[in-house]
Short mmCIF file of C-alpha atoms and ligand atoms in Angstrom, two decimals:
data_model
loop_
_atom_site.label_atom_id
_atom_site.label_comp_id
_atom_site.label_asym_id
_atom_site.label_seq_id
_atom_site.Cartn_x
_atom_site.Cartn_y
_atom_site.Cartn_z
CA UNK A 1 -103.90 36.27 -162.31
CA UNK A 2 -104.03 39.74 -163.45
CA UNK A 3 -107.41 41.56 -164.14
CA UNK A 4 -108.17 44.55 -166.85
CA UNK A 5 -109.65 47.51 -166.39
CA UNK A 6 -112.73 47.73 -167.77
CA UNK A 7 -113.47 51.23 -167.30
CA UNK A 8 -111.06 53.72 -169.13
CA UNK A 9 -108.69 55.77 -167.05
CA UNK A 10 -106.18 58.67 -167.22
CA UNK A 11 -102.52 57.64 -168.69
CA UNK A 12 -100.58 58.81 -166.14
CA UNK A 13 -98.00 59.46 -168.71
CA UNK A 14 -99.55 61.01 -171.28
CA UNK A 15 -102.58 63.74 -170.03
CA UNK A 16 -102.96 64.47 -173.47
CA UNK A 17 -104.23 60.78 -174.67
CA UNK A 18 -107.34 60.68 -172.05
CA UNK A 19 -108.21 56.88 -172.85
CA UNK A 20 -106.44 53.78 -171.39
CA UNK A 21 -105.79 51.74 -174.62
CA UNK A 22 -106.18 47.88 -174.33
CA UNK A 23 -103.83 45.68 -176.48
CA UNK A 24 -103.59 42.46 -176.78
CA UNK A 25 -100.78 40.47 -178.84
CA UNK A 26 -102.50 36.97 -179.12
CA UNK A 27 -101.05 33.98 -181.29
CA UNK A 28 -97.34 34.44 -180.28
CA UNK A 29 -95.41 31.88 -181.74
CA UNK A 30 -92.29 33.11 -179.98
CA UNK A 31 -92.05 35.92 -177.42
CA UNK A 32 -88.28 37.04 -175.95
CA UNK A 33 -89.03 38.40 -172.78
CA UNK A 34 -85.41 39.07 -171.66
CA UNK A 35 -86.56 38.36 -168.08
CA UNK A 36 -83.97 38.20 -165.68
CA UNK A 37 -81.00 39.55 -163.30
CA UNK A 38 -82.89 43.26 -164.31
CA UNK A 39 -79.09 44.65 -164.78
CA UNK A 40 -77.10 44.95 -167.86
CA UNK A 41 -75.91 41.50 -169.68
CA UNK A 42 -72.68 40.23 -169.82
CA UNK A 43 -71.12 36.73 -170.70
CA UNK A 44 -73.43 33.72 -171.15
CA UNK A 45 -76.03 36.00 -170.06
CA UNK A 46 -76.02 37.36 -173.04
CA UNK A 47 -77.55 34.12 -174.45
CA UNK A 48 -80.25 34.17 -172.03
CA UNK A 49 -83.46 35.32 -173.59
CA UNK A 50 -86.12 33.86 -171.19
CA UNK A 51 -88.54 32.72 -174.10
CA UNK A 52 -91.85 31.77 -173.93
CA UNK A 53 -93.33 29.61 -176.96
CA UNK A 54 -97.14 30.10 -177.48
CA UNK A 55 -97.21 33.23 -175.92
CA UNK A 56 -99.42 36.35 -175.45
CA UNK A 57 -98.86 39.65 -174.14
CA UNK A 58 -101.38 42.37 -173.17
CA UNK A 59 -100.67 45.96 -172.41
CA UNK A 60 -102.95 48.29 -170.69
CA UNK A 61 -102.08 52.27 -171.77
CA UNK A 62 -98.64 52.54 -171.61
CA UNK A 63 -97.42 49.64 -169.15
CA UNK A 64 -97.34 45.91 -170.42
CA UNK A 65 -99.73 44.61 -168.00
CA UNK A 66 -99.06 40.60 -168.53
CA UNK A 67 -96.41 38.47 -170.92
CA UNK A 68 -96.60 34.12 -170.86
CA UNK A 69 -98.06 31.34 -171.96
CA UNK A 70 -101.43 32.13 -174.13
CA UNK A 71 -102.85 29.73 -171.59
CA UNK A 72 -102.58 31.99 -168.46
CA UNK A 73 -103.18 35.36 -170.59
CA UNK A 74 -106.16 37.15 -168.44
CA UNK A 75 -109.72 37.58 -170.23
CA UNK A 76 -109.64 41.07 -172.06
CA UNK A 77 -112.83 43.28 -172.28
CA UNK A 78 -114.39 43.86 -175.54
CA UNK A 79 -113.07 47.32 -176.33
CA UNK A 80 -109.61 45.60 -176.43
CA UNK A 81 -107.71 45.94 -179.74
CA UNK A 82 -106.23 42.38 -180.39
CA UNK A 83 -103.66 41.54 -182.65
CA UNK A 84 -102.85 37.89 -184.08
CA UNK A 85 -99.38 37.54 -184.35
CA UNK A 86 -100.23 34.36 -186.32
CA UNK A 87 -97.41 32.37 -184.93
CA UNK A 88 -94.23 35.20 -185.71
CA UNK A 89 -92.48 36.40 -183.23
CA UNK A 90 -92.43 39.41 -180.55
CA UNK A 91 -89.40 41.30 -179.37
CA UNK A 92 -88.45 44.10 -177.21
CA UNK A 93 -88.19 47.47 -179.10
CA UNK A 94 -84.83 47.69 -180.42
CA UNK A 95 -83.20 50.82 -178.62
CA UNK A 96 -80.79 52.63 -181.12
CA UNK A 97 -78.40 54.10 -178.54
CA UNK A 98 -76.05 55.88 -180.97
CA UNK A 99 -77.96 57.95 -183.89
CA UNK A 100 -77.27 61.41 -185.99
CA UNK A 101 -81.02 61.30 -186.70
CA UNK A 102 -80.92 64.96 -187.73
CA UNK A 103 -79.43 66.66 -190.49
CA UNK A 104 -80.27 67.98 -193.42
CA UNK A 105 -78.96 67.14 -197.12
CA UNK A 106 -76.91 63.68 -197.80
CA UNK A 107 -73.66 62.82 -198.70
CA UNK A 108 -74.52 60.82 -202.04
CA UNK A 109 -71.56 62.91 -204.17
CA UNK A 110 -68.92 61.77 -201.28
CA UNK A 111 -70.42 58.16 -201.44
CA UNK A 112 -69.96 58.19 -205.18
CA UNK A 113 -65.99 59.65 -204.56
CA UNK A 114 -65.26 56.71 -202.25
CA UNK A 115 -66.52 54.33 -204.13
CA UNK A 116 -64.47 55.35 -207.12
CA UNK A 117 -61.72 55.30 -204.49
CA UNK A 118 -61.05 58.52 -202.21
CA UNK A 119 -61.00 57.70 -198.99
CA UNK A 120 -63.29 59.30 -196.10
CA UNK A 121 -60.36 60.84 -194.53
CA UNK A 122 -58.89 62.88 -197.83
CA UNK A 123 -62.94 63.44 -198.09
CA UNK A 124 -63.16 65.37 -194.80
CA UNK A 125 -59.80 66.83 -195.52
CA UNK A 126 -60.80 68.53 -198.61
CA UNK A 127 -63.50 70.04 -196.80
CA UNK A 128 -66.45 67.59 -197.04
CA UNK A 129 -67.43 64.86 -194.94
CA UNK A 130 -69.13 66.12 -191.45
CA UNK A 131 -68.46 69.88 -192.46
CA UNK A 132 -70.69 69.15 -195.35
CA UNK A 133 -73.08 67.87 -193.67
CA UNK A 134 -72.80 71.60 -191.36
CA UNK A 135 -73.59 73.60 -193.77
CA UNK A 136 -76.54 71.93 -195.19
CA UNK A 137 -77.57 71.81 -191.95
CA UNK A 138 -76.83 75.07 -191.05
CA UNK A 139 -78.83 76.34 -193.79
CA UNK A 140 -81.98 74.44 -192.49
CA UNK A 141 -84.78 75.53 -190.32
CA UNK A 142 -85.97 73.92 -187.00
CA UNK A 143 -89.13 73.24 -188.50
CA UNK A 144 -87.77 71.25 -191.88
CA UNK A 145 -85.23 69.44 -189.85
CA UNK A 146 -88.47 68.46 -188.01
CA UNK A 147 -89.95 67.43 -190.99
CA UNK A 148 -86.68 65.26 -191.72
CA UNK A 149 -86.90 63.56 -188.72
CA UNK A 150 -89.82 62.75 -188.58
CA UNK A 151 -89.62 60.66 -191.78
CA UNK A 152 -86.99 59.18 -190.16
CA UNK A 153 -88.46 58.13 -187.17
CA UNK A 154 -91.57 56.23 -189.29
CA UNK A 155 -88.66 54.18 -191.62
CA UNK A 156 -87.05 53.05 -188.14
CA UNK A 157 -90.25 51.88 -186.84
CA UNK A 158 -90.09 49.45 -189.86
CA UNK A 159 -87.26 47.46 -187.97
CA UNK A 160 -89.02 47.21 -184.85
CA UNK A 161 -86.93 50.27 -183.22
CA UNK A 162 -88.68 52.08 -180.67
CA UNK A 163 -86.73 54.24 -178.83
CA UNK A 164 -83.42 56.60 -179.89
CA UNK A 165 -80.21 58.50 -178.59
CA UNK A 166 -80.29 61.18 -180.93
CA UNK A 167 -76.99 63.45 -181.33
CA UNK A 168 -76.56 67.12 -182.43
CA UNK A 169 -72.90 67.75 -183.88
CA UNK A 170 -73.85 69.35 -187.59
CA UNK A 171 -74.73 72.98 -185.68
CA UNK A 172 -71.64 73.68 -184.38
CA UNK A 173 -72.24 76.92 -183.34
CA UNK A 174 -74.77 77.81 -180.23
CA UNK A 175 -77.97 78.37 -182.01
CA UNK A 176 -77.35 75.28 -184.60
CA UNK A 177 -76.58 73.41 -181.95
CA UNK A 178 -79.83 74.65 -179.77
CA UNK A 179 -81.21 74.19 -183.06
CA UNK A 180 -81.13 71.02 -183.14
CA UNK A 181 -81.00 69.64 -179.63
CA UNK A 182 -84.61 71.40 -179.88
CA UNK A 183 -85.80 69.12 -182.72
CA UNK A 184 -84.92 66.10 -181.00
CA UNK A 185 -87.48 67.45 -177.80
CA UNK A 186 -90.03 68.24 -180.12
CA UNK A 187 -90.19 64.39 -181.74
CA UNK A 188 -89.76 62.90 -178.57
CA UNK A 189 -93.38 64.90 -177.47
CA UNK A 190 -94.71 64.63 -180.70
CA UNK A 191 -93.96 60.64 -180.95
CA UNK A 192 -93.91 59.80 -177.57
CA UNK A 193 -91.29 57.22 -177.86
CA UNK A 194 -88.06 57.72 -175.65
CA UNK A 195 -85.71 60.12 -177.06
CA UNK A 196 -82.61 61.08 -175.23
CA UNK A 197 -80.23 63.66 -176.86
CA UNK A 198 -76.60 64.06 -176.69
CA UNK A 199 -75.01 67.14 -177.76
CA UNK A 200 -72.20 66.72 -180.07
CA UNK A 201 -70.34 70.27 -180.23
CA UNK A 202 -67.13 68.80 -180.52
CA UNK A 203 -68.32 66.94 -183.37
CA UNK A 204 -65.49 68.47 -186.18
CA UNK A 205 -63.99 71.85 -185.86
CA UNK A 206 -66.07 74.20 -187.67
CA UNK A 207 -64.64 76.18 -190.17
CA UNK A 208 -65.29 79.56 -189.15
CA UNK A 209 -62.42 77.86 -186.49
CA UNK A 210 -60.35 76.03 -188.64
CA UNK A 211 -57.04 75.45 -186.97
CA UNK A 212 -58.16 77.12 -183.80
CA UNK A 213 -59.19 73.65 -182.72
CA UNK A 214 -58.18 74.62 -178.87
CA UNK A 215 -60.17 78.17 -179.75
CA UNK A 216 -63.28 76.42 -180.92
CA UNK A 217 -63.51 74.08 -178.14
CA UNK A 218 -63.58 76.72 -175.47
CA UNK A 219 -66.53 78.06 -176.75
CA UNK A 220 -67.87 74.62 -176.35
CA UNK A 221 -66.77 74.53 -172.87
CA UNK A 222 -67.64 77.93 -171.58
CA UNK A 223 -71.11 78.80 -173.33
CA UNK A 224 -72.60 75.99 -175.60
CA UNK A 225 -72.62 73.24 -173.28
CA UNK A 226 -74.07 75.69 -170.18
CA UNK A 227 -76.62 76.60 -172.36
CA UNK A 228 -77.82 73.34 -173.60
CA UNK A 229 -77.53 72.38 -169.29
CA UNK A 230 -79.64 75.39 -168.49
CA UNK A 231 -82.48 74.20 -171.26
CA UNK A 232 -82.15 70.77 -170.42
CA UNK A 233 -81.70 70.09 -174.09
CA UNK A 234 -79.50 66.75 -173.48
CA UNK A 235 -78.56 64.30 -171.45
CA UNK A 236 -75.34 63.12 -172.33
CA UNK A 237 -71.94 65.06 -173.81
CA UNK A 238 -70.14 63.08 -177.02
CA UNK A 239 -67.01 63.98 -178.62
CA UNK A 240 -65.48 62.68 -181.68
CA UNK A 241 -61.89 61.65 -180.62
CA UNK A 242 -60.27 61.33 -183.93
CA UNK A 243 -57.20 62.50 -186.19
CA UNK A 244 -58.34 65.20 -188.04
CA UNK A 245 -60.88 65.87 -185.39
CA UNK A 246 -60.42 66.47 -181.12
CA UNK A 247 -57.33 64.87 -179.49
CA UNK A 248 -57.04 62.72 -176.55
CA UNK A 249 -56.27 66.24 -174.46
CA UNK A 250 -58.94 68.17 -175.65
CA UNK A 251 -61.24 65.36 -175.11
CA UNK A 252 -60.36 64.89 -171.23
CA UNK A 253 -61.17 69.24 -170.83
CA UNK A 254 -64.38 68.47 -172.77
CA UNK A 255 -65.32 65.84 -170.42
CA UNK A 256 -64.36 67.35 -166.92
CA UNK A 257 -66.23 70.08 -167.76
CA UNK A 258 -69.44 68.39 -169.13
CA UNK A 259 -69.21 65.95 -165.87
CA UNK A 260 -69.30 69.30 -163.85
CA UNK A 261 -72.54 70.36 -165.62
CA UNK A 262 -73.97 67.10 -165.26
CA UNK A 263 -73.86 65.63 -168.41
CA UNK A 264 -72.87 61.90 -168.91
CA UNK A 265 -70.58 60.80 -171.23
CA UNK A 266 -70.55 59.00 -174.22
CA UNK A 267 -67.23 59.17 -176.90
CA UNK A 268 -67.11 58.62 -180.97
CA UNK A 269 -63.07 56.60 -180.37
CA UNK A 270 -61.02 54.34 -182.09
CA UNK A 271 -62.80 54.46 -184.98
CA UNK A 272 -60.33 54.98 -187.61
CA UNK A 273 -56.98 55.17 -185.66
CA UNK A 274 -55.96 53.45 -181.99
CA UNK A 275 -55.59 56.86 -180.00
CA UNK A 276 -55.89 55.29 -176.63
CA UNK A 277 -59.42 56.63 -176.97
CA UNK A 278 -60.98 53.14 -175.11
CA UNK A 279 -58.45 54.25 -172.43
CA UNK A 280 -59.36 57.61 -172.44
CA UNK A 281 -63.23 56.53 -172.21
CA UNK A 282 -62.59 54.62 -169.31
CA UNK A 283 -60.43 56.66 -167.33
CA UNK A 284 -62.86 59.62 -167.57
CA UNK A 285 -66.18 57.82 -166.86
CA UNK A 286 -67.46 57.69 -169.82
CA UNK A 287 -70.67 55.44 -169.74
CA UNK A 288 -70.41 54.30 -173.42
CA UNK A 289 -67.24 54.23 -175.52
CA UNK A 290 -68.39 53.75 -179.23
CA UNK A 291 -66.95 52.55 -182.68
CA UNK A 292 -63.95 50.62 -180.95
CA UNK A 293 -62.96 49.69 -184.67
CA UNK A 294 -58.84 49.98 -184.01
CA UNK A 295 -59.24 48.82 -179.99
CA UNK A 296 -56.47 46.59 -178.93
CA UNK A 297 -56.24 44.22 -175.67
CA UNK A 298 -55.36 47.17 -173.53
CA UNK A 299 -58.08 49.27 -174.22
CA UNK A 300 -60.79 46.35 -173.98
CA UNK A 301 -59.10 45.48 -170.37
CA UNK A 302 -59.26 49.21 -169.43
CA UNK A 303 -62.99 49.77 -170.86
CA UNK A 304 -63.71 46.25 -168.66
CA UNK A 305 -62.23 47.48 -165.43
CA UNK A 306 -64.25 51.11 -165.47
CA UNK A 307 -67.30 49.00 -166.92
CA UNK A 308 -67.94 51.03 -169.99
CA UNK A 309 -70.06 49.72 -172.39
CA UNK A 310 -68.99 49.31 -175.75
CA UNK A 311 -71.50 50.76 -178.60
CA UNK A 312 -70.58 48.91 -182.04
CA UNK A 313 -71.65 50.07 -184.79
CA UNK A 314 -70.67 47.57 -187.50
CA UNK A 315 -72.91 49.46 -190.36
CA UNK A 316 -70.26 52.43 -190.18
CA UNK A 317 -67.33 50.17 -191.25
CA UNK A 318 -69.49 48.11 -193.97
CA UNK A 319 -70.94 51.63 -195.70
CA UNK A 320 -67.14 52.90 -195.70
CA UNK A 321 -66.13 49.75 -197.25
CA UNK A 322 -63.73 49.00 -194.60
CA UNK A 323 -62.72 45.75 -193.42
CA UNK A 324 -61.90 46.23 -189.71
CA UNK A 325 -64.90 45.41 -187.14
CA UNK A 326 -64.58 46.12 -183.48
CA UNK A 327 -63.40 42.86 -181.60
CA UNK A 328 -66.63 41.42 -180.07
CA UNK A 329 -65.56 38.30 -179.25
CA UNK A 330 -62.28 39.79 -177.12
CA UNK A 331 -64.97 42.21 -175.47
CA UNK A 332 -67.47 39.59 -174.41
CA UNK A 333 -64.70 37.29 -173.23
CA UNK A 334 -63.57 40.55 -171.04
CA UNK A 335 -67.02 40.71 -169.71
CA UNK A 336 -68.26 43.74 -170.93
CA UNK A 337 -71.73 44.36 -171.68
CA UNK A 338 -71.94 45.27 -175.59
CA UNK A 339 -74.82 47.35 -177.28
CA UNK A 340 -75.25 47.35 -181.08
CA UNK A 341 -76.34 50.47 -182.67
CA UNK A 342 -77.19 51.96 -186.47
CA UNK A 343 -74.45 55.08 -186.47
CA UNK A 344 -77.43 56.15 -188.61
CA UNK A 345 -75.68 59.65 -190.02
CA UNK A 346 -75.18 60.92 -193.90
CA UNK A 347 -71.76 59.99 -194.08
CA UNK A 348 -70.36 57.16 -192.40
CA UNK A 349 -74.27 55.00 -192.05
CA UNK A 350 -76.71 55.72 -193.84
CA UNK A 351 -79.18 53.17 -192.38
CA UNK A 352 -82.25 52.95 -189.39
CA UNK A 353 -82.07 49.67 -190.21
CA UNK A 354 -81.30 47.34 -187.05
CA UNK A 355 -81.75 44.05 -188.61
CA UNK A 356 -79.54 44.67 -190.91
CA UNK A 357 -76.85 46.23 -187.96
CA UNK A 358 -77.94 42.48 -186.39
CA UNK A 359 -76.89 40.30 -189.31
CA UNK A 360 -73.63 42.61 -189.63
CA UNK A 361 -72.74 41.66 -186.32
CA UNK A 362 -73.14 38.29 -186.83
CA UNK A 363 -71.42 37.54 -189.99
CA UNK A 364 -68.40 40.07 -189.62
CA UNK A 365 -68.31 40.00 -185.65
CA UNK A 366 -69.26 36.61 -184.91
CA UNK A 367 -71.65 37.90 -181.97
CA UNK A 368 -74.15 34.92 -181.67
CA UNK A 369 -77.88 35.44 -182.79
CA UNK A 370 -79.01 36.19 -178.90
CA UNK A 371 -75.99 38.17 -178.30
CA UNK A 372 -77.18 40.22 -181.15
CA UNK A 373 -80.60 40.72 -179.70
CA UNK A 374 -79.41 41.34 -176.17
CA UNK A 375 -77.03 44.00 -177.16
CA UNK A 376 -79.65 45.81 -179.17
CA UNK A 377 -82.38 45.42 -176.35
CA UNK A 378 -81.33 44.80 -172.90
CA UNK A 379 -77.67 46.80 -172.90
CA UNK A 380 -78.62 49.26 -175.16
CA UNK A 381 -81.18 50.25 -172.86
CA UNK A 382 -78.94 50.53 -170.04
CA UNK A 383 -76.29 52.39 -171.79
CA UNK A 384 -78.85 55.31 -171.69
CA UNK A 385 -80.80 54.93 -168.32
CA UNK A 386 -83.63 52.95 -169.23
CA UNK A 387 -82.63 49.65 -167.89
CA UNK A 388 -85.73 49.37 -165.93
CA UNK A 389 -88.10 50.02 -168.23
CA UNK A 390 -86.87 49.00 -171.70
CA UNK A 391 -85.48 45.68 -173.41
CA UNK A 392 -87.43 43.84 -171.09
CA UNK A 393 -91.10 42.35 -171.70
CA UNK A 394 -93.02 41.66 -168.63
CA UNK A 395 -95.76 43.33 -166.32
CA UNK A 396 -94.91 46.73 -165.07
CA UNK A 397 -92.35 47.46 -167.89
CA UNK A 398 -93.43 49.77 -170.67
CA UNK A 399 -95.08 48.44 -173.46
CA UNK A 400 -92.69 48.81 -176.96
CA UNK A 401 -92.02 46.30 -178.40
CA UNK A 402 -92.29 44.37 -182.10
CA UNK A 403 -94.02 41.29 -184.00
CA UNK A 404 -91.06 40.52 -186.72
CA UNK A 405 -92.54 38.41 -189.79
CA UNK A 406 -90.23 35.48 -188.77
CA UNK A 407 -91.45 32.39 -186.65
CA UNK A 408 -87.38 32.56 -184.94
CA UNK A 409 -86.44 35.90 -183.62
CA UNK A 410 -82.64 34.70 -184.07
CA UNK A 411 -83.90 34.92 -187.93
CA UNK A 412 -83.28 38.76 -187.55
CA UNK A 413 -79.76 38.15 -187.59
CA UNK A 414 -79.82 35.76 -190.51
CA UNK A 415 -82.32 36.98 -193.31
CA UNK A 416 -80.97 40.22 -194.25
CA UNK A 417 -81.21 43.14 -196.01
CA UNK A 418 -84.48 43.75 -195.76
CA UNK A 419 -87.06 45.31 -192.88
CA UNK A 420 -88.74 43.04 -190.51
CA UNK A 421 -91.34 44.25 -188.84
CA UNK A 422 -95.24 43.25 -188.87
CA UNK A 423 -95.92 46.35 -186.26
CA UNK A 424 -94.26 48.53 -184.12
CA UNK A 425 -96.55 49.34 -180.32
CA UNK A 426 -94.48 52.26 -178.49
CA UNK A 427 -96.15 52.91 -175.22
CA UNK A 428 -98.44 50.19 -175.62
CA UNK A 429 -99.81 51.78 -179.05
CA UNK A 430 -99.65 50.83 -182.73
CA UNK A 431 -96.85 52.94 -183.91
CA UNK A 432 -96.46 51.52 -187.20
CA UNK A 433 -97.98 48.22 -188.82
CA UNK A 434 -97.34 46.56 -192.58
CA UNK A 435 -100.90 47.23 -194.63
CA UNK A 436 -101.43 43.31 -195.57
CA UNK A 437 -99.26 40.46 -193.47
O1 LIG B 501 -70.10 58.12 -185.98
N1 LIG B 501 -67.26 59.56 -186.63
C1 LIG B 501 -67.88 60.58 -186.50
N2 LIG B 501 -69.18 60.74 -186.63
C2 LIG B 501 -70.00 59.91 -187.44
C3 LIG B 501 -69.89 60.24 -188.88
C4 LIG B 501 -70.53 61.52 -189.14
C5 LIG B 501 -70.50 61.92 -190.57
O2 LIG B 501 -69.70 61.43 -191.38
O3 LIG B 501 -71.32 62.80 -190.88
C6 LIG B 501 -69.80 58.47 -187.11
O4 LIG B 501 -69.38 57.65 -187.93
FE1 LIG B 502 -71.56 58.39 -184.69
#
């Protein structure tokens, strides 16, 4: 059986918080674990979410240092801070792998056009959508975008999410882009959750470059995306492969040259037209491709065979009142490992909310409660390089996770509408938590 510390020692992961912190999650009516195969989920697997009824869980600093039955939960020292979960249940930290979590501004005159009927297409084409969201964004500092995000961040933690992909794409131009690549590094310090960025230059052709597309995207090539490599400002290189936006061609140069730097690659495809985008994503090794809206058979048997995970991101097609979701069901059956995400941006998803991105999935996608959870815990942690230390509760793993006010966690997929979570413990600390339960 595992012992505690006693004695407080240096978090080897965080100099800056001296004290080993001592939490203990006591009372667990239901605790999803997501033990198992430690790779990415697939199949029936997908159904699989190792739970333990009358459960504890007790983290030591960062690291979760047991999960099981209450029964065999090890004696914790005084200085412990203990939770009762009072019979709700704990999950893994949802991992939002696909977010525009900074910009400034909204888009609440655009929402108010499509809802009296413009589409988001003409809306972009008359010189809104994304490019509105550029200049607002443009016009911002580093410091209030910080400020922006950071609000952000705290509503998230309200749905039990605990770690983020983060994307730039509203700079579009070096120092915009820097810009805001550098905001996403200063709330991953400043929160200490796991933050990856993506850069997003060839987010929507700016329009100091309109109809220079090819122009435009050469300066991405040659000098933003070595410049964002040399800070180490991102980990992964998106592209929005789109009408209106970066073709199929310009996309593959984009990609060979980010894969040269280093980068890996994630693609916005298929969301509002099929442009052989799944087919492009898997013949250029992407790891994720995301929307998938228009995908057919062929593109869901090409993203199979390279193993690219599909990101949905069913919130996008409900906030643009559209009807078409991305084919789950024809994914799973293909064996492909599928991670739900928010989209959380201005224009297309304006939502943090991952409950409600769960209960989207399962009334308009037909993904299964536990397929819901899996893809927003397990895979999504995968799909950015955390497989083997996030979406999965037991010893040795880090310790974020959530207690959700609901005694079920496949409840998360069936109330909806509103946020979840009790508290929110990123690296084994109280992030967030509700004033009275
Ligand atoms: O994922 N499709 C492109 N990008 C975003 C929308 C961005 C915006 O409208 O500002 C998306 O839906
Ligand atoms: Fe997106």
């Amino acid at each position: 059986m595992p012992q505690l510390n006693s004695a407080p020692a240096a978090r080897n992961d965080d100099a800056s918080r001296a004290e080993t912190l001592l939490l203990a999650i006591v009372n667990i009516g239901q605790l999803a674990t997501f033990r198992g195969s430690g790779r990415l989920r697939t199949g029936a697997e997908l159904r699989e979410p190792a739970l333990v009824r009358d459960a504890a869980l007790v983290c030591e600093g960062s690291r979760i240092l047991f999960t099981g039955p209450a029964a065999e939960m090890p004696s914790v020292p005084r200085e412990a801070e203990v939770i009762d979960a009072d019979g709700r249940a704990v999950l893994p930290g949802f991992v939002d792998a696909h977010t525009h979590l900074v910009f400034a501004g909204d888009r609440l005159d655009e929402f108010e056009r499509r809802v009296r009927g413009e589409s988001y297409e003409q809306i972009t084409a008359a010189g809104g959508g994304i490019r509105s969201t550029v200049r607002a964004t443009r016009t911002a500092s580093e410091e209030e975008l910080l400020e922006l995000a950071r609000g952000r961040f705290q509503r998230a933690l309200r749905g039990g999410t605990t770690a983020f992909e983060v994307k730039s794409g509203y700079g579009l131009s070096i120092e915009d882009e820097m810009k805001m690549l550098r905001v996403v590094r200063r709330l991953r310090e400043e929160t200490g959750a796991r933050i990856s960025g993506t850069f997003l230059g060839p987010h929507a052709v700016p329009p100091e470059w309109d109809g220079r597309a090819d122009e435009y995207l050469a300066l991405v090539v040659e000098e933003m995306l070595p410049a964002v490599a040399r800070e180490g400002l991102a980990e992964h290189a998106d592209i929005f492969c789109e009408r209106g936006a970066f073709s199929p061609a310009q996309a593959r140069r984009y990609f060979a040259a980010a894969q040269k730097l280093g980068f890996r690659l994630r693609a916005h495809v298929d969301q509002l037209t099929e442009s052989g985008g799944a087919i492009l994503a898997a013949e250029t090794g992407c790891t994720t491709a995301d929307h998938l809206e228009q995908t057919g058979a062929e593109g869901i048997a090409a993203l199979a065979a390279a193993r690219v995970q599909p990101v949905l991101l069913p919130a996008s097609v409900y906030a643009l009142g559209r009807t078409r979701y991305p084919d789950a069901r024809a994914m799973i059956a293909a064996g492909l490992a599928p991670v739900l995400a928010t989209d959380f941006n201005p224009g297309s998803s304006p939502t943090l909310a991952m409950p409600m991105v769960l209960s989207l999935a399962a009334t308009q996608m037909r993904m299964e409660p536990w397929e819901c959870l899996t893809a927003a815990t397990v895979n999504a942690a995968h799909s950015l390089g955390w497989g083997s230390e996030l979406g999965v509760l037991e010893a040795g793993r880090r310790a974020d996770f959530a207690i959700h006010d609901v005694r079920d966690p496949r409840e998360l997929a069936y109330w909806f509408g509103s946020d979840t979570a009790l508290a929110t413990v990123i690296g084994g600390r109280v992030a967030w938590r509700r004033e009275r339960w």
